[in-house]
Coordinates of C-alpha atoms and ligand atoms in Angstrom, one line a residue:
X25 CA 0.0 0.0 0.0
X26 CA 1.5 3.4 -1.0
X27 CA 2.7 4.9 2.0
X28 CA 0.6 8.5 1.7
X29 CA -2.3 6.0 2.0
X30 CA -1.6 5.1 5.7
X31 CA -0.6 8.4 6.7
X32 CA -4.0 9.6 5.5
X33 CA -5.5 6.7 7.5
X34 CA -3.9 7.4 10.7
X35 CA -4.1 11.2 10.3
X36 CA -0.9 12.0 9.6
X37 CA -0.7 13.1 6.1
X38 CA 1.1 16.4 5.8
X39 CA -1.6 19.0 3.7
X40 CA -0.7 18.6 -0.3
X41 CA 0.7 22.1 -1.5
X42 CA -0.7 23.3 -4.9
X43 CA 2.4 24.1 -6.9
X44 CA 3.4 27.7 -6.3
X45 CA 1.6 30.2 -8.8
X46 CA 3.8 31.4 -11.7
X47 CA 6.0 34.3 -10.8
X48 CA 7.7 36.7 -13.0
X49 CA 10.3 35.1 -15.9
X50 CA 14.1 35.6 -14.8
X51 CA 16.1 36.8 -17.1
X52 CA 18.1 33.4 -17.6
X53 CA 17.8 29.6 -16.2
X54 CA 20.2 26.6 -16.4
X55 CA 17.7 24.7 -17.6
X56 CA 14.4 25.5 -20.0
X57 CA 11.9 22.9 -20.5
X58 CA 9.4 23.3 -22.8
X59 CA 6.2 21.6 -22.2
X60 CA 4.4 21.2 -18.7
X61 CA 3.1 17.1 -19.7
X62 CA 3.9 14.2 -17.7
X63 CA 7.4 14.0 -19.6
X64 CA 9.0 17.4 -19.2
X65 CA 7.4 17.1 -15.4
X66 CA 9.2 14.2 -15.1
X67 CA 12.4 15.3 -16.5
X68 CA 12.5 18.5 -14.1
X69 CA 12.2 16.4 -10.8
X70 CA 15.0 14.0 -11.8
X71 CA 17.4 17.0 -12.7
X72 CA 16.4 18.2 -9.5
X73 CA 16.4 14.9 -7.5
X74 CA 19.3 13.2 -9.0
X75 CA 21.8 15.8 -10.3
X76 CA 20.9 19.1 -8.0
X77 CA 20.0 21.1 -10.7
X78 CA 17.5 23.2 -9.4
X79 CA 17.9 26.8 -11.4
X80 CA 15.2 24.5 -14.1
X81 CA 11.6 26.7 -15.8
X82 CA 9.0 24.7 -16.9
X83 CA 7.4 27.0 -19.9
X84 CA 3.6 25.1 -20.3
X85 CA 1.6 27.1 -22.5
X86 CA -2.0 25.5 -21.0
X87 CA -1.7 23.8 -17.4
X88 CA 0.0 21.0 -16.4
X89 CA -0.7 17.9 -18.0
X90 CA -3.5 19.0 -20.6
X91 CA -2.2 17.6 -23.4
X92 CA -1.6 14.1 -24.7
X93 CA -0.6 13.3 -20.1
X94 CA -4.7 13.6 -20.0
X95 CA -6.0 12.1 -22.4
X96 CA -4.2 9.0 -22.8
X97 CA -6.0 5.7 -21.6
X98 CA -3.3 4.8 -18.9
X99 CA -1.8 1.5 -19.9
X100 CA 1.4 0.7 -18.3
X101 CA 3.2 -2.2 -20.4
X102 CA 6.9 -3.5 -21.7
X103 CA 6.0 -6.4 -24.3
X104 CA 7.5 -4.5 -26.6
X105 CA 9.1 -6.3 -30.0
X106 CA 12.6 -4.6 -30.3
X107 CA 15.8 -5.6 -27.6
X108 CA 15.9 -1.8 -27.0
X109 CA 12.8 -1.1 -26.7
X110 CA 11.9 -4.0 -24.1
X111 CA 14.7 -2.7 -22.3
X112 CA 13.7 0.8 -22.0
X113 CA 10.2 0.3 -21.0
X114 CA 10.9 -2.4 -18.6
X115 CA 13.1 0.2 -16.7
X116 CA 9.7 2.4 -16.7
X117 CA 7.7 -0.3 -15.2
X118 CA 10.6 -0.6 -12.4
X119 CA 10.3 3.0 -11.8
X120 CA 6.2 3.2 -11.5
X121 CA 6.1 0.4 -9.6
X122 CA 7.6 2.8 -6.6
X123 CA 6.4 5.8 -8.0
X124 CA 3.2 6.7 -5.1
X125 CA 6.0 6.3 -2.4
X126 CA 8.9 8.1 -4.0
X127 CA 6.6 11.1 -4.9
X128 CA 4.4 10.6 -1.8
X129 CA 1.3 10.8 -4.2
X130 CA -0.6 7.9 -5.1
X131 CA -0.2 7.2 -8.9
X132 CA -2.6 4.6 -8.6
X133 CA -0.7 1.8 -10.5
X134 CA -2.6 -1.1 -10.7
X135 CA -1.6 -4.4 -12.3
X136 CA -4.0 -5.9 -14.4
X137 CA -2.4 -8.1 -16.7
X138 CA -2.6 -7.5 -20.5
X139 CA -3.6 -9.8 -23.6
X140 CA -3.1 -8.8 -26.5
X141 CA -5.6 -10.8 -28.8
X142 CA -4.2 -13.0 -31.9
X143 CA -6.8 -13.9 -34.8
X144 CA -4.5 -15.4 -37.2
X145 CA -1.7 -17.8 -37.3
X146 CA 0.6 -15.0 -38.5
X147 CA 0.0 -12.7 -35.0
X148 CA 0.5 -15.7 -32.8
X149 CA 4.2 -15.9 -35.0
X150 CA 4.8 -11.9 -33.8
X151 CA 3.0 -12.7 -30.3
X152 CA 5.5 -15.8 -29.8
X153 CA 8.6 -13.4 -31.3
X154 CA 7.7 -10.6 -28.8
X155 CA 7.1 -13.4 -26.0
X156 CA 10.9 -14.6 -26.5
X157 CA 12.4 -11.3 -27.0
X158 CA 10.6 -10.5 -23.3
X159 CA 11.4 -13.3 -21.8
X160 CA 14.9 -13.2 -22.5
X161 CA 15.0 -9.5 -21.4
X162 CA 12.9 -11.0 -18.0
X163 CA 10.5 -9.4 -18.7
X164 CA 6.8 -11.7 -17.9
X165 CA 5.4 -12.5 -21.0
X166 CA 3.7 -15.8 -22.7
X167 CA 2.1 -17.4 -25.4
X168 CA -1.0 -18.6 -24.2
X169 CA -3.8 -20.9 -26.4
X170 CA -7.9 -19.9 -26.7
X171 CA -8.3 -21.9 -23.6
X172 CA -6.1 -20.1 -21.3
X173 CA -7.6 -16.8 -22.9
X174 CA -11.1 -18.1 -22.1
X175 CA -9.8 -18.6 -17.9
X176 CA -8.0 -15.6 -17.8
X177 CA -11.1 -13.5 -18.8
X178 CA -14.4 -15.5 -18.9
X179 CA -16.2 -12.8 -20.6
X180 CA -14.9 -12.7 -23.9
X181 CA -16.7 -14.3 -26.4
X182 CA -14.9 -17.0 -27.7
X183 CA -17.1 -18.1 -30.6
X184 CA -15.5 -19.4 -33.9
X185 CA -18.7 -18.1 -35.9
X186 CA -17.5 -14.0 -35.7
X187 CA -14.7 -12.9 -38.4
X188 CA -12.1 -12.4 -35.9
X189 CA -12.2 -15.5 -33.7
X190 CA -9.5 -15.5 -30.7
X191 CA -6.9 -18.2 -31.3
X192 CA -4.4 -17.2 -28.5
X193 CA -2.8 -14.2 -26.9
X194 CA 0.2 -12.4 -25.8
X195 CA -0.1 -12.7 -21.7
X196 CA 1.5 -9.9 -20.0
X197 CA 0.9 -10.5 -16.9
X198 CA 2.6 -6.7 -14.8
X199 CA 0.6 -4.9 -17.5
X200 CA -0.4 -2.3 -15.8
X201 CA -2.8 1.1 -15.4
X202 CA -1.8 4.6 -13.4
X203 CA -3.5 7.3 -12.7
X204 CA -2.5 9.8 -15.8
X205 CA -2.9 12.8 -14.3
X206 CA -1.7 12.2 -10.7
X207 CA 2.0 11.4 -12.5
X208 CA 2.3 15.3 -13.7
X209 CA 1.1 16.5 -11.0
X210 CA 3.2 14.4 -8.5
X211 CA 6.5 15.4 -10.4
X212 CA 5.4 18.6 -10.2
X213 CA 5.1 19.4 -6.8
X214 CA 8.0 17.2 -5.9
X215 CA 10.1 19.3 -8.6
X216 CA 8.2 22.5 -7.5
X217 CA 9.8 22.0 -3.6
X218 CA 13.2 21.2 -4.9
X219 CA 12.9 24.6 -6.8
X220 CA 12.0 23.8 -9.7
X221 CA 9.8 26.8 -11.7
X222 CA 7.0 25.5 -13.2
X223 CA 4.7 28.6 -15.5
X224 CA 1.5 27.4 -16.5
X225 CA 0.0 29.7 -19.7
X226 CA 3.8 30.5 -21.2
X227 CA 3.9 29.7 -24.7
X228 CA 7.3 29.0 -26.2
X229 CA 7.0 31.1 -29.7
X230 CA 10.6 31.3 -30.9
X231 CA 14.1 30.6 -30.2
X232 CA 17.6 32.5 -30.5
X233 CA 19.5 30.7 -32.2
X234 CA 23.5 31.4 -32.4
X235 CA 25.9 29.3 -34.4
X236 CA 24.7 25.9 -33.2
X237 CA 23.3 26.8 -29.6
X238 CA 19.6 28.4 -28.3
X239 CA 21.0 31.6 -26.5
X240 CA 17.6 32.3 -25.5
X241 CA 13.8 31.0 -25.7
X242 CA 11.1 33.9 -26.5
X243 CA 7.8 33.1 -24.5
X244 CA 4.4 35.1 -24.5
X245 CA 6.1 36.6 -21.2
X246 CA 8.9 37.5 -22.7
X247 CA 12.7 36.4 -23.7
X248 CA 14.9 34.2 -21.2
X249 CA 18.3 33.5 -21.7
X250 CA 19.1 29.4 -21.4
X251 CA 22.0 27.1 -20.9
X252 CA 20.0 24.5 -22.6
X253 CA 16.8 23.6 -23.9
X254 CA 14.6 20.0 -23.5
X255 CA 11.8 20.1 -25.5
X256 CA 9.1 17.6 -24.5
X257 CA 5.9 18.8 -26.5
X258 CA 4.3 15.7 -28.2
X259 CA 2.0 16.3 -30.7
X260 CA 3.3 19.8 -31.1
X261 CA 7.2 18.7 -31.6
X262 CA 7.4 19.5 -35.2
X263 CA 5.9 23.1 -34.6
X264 CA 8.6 23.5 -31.7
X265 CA 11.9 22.2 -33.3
X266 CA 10.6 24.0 -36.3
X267 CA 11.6 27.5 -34.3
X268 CA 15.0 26.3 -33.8
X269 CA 15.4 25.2 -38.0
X270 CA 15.1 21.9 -36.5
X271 CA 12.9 19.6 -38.9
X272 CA 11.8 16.0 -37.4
X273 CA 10.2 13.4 -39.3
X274 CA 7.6 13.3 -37.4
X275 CA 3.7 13.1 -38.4
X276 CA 1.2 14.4 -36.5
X277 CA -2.3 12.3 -36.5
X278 CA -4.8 12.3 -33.7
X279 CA -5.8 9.6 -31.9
X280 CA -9.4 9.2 -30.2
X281 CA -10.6 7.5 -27.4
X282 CA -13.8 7.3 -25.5
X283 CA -15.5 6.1 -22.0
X284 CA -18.6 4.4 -21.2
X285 CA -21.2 4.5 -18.6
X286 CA -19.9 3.0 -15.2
X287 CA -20.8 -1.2 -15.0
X288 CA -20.2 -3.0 -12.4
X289 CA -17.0 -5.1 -12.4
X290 CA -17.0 -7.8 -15.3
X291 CA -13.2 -7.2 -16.6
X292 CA -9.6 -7.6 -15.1
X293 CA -7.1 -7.2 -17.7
X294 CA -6.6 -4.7 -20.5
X295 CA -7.3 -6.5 -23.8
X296 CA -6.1 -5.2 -27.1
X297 CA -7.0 -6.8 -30.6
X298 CA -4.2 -5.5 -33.5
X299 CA -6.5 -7.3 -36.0
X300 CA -9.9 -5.2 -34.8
X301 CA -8.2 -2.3 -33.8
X302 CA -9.3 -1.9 -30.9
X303 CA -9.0 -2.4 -26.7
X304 CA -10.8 -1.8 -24.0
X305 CA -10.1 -2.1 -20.1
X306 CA -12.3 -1.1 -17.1
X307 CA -11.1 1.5 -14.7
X308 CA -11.9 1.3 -10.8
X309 CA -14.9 3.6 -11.3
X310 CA -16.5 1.0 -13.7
X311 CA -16.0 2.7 -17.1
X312 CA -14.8 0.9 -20.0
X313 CA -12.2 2.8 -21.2
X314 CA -11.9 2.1 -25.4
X315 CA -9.8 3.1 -28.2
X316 CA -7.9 2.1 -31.5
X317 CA -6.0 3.0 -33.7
X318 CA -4.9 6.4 -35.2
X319 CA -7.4 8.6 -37.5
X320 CA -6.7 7.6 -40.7
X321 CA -5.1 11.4 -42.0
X322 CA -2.3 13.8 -40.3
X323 CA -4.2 16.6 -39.2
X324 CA -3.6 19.3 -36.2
X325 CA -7.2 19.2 -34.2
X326 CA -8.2 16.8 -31.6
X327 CA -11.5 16.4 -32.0
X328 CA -13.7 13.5 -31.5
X329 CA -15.6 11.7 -34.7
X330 CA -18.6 9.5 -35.2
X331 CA -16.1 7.6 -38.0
X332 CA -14.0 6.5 -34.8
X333 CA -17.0 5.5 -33.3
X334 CA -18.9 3.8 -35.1
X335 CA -15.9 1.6 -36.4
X336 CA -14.3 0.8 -32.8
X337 CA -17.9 -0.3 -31.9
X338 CA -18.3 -2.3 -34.5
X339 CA -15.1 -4.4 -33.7
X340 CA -15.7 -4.1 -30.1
X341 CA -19.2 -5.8 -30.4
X342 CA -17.2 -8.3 -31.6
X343 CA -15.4 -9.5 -28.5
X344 CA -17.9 -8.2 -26.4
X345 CA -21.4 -8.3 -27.7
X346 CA -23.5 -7.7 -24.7
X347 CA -21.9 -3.9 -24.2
X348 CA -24.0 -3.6 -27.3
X349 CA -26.8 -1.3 -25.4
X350 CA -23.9 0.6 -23.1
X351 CA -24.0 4.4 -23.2
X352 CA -20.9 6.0 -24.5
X353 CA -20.4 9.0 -21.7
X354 CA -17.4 10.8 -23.1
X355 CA -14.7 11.1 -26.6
X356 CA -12.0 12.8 -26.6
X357 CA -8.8 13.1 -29.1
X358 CA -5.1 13.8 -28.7
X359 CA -2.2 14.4 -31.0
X360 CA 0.0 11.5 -31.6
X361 CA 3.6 12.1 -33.4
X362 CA 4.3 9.3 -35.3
X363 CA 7.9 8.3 -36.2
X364 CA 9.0 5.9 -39.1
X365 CA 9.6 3.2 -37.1
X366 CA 6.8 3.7 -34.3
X367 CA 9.9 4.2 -31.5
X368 CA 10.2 7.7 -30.0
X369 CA 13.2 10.3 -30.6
X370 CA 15.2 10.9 -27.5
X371 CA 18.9 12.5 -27.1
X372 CA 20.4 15.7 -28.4
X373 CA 19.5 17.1 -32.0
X374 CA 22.0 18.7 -34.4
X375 CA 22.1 22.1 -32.0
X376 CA 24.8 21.7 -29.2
X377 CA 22.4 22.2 -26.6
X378 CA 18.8 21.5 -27.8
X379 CA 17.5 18.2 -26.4
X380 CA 14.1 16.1 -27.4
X381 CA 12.0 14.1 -25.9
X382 CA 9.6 13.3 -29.0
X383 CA 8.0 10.8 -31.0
X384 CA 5.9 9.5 -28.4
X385 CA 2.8 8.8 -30.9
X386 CA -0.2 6.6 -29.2
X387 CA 2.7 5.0 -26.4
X388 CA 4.6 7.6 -24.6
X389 CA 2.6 7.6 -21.4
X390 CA 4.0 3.9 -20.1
X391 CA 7.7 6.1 -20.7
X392 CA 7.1 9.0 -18.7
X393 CA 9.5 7.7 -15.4
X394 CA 12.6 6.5 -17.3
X395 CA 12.2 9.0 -20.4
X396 CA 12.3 11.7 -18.0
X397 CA 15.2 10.6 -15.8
X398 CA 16.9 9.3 -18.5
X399 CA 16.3 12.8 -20.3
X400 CA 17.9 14.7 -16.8
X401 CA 20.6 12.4 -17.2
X402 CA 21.3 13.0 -20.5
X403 CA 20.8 17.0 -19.9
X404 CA 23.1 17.0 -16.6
X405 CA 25.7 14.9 -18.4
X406 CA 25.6 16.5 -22.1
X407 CA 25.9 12.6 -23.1
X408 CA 23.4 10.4 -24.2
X409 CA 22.7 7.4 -22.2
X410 CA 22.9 4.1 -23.7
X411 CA 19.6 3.4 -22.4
X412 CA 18.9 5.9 -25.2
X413 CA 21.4 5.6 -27.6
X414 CA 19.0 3.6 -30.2
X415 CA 16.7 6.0 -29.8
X416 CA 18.9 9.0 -30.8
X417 CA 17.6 11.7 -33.7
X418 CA 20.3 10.7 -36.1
X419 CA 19.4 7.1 -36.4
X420 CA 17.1 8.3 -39.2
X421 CA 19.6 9.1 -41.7
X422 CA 21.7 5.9 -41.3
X423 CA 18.4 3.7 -41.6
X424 CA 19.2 2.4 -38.1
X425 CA 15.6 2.1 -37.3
X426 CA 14.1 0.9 -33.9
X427 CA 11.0 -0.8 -35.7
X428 CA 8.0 -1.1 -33.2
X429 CA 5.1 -1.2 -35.5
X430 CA 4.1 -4.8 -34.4
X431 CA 3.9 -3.9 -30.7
X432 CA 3.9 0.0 -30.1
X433 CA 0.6 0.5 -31.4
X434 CA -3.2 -1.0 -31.8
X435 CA -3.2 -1.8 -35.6
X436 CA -1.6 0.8 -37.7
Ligands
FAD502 P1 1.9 16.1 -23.3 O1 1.2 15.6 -22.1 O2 1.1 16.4 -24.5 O3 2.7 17.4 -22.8 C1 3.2 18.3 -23.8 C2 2.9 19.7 -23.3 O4 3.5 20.7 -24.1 C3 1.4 20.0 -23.4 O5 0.9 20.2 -22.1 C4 1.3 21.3 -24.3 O6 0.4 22.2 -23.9 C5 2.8 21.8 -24.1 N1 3.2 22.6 -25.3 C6 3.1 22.4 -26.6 N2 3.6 23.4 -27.3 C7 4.1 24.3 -26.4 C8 4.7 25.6 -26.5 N3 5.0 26.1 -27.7 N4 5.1 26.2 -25.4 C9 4.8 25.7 -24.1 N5 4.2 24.5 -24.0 C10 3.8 23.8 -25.1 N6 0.5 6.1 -24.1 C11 0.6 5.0 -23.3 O7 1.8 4.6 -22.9 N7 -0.4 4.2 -22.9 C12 -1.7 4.5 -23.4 O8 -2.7 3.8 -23.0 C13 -1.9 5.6 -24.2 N8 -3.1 6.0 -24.6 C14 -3.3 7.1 -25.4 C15 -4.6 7.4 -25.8 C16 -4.8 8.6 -26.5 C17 -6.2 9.0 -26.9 C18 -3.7 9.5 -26.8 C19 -3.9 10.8 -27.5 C20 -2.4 9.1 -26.4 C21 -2.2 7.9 -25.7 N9 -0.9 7.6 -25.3 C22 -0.7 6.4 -24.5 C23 0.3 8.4 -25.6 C24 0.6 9.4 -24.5 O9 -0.5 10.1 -24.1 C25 1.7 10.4 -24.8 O10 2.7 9.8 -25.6 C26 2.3 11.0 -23.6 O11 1.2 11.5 -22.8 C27 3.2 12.1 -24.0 O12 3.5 12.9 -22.8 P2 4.2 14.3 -22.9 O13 4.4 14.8 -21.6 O14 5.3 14.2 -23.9 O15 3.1 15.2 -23.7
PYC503 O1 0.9 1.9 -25.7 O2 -0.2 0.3 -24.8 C1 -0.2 1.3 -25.4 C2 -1.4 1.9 -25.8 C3 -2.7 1.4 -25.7 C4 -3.5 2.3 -26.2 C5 -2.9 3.4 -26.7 N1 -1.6 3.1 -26.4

């Protein structure tokens, strides 16, 4: 049990601090980060926390954890495809596991277990090729047949008269959910009390730009000077290393997911199906929370469709027909930025001290612990990790992709 929990019980929970309103701008900081999600949140506690760089801004040009950190659907997993990638999200799943007590904020993480669905012989070959690569990484992670499936969650339907019928799964046992939001803001106030500056509604509109350093970031409150610059904007990372004559190949495509009405319990694991596009998992206030894959265009607007709808309710019916007459309460949209290879961009760019923290398209959530102290690291150090070496932005240009496309995403 999270420790804050049983201080609350017996009364002795100290009163939670709102993070200190924003002050004026000074004229110059260590440290800029540019985006107030989960991620940059993140990477401003560990500089704090592990390298005692305090003299750290925050720019967020909304409040904290509006963007993609709020609207994602919470899953928490490392069955990844890729050596690297196993390997880098495993160290995440380390790192939430103790998250509540090391930010003394309860980040609800809850392990669920996760399956992801296979409806042809071809996805149990990828499910059993992702099951090894875990497995020899230690990470949990099994091929099981329609029978287990059937034990392991009793309500899925099972029949071999639908298009899609189940013929195994992916088990991921420590697949996880945390509570999205509660992971900004917990950063945040632990970074806020180590002196961290955090400024909710500054927008980052341009960069100086000197030889091959950011001398200074110009803000809708004005111009600081910077010793370096991380960038963790998500679906706006294009737009933001655009200032600094950075271009990323990154696209930008929104992805939508919705909630229903509250049920009572009938579902413990998350269940995702590539081949219908869709999953679905139920949250501790009831609500199945759904999605799928990306809208099928790049555009900048994050707004919800009845397209998306229709279609993930047709496939969902599908593995669960009796939801049929549930009452969708909410949709919502974020923007996803999609790399080539469906792995994220982290490291420095070709400016000497211009850092990203991008490419984090429908997965980055699960990422947010190890990206961001990885990131701090990587800042504090001025040398890229090797936790994040495969990751780096000029893999691009020598073809040395990280390709996730068979496990990073929900059909593509
Ligand atoms: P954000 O939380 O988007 O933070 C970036 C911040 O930068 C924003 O607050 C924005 O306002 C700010 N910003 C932008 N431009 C500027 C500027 N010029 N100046 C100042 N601030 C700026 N991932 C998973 O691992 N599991 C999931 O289940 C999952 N589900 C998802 C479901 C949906 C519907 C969506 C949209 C995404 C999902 N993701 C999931 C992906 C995940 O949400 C993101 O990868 C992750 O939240 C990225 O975090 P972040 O901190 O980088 O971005
Ligand atoms: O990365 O596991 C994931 C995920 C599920 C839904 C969206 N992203």
């Amino acid at each position: 049990m999270p420790l804050v929990l049983l201080k609350h019980a017996l009364g002795f929970a100290r009163p939670q601090r709102q993070i200190p309103a924003s002050r004026e701008l000074k004229p110059s900081y260590d440290v800029v980060i540019v985006g107030g999600g989960g991620h940059g949140l993140a990477a401003a506690y560990y500089l704090a926390k592990d390298w005692g760089i305090t003299n750290v801004a925050v720019l967020e040009k909304g409040w904290l954890g509006g963007g993609n950190t709020a609207r994602n659907t919470a899953i928490v997993r490392s069955n990844y495809i890729t050596p690297e990638g196993v390997r880098f999200y495993k160290e995440s799943m380390e790192l939430f596991e103790t998250l509540s007590q090391e930010l003394d904020f309860n980040v609800m993480y809850t392990k669920r277990g996760h399956l992801t669905l296979a409806h042809t012989d071809a996805a149990m070959r990828t499910m059993r090729w992702r099951a090894e690569v875990n497995k020899h990484l230690g990470v949990a992670s099994e091929i099981v047949g329609a029978d287990e499936v059937a034990r392991i969650e009793p309500k899925l339907n099972m029949s071999r008269q639908v298009r899609w019928p189940i013929l195994g799964a992916l088990h991921h046992p420590v697949g996880a959910t945390a509570r999205h939001d509660a992971v900004a803001w917990g950063y945040a106030r632990r970074a806020a009390e180590r002196g961290v500056e955090i400024h909710q509604e500054t927008e980052v509109t341009g960069f100086d730009v000197e030889g091959d350093r950011i001398t200074a970031v110009q803000t809708t409150r004005g111009r600081v000077a910077c010793g370096q610059v991380l960038q963790a904007v998500a679906g706006m990372s294009s737009k933001v290393a655009g200032m600094a004559g950075v271009k990323l190949p990154i696209r930008t495509i929104p992805l939508q997911a919705c909630v229903s009405q509250p049920l009572k319990p009938f579902l413990d694991s998350i269940i995702v199906s590539g081949s219908l596009h869709c999953y679905i998992w139920q949250s501790q206030r009831g609500e199945c929370v759904m999605g799928g894959a990306v809208d099928p265009y790049p555009l900048q607007a994050p707004r919800s469709t009845l397209d998306f709808k229709e279609g993930l309710m047709a496939h969902m019916l599908e593995l669960f027909p009796y939801l049929a007459d549930v009452p969708l309460m909410r949709q919502w949209a974020g923007m996803a930025d999609m790399t080539p290879d469906f792995s994220p961009v982290m490291g420095k760019t070709s400016l000497e001290n211009h850092y990203i923290d991008a490419g984090w398209g429908t997965w980055g959530f699960k990422a947010t612990p190890v990206c961001g102290k990885r990131m701090a690291e990587c800042v504090a150090t001025q040398k890229v990790p090797d936790i994040l070496q495969a990751f780096r932005f000029d893999r691009f240009k020598s073809f040395d992709q990280v390709g996730e496309a068979g496990a990073a995403s929900v059909g593509t």
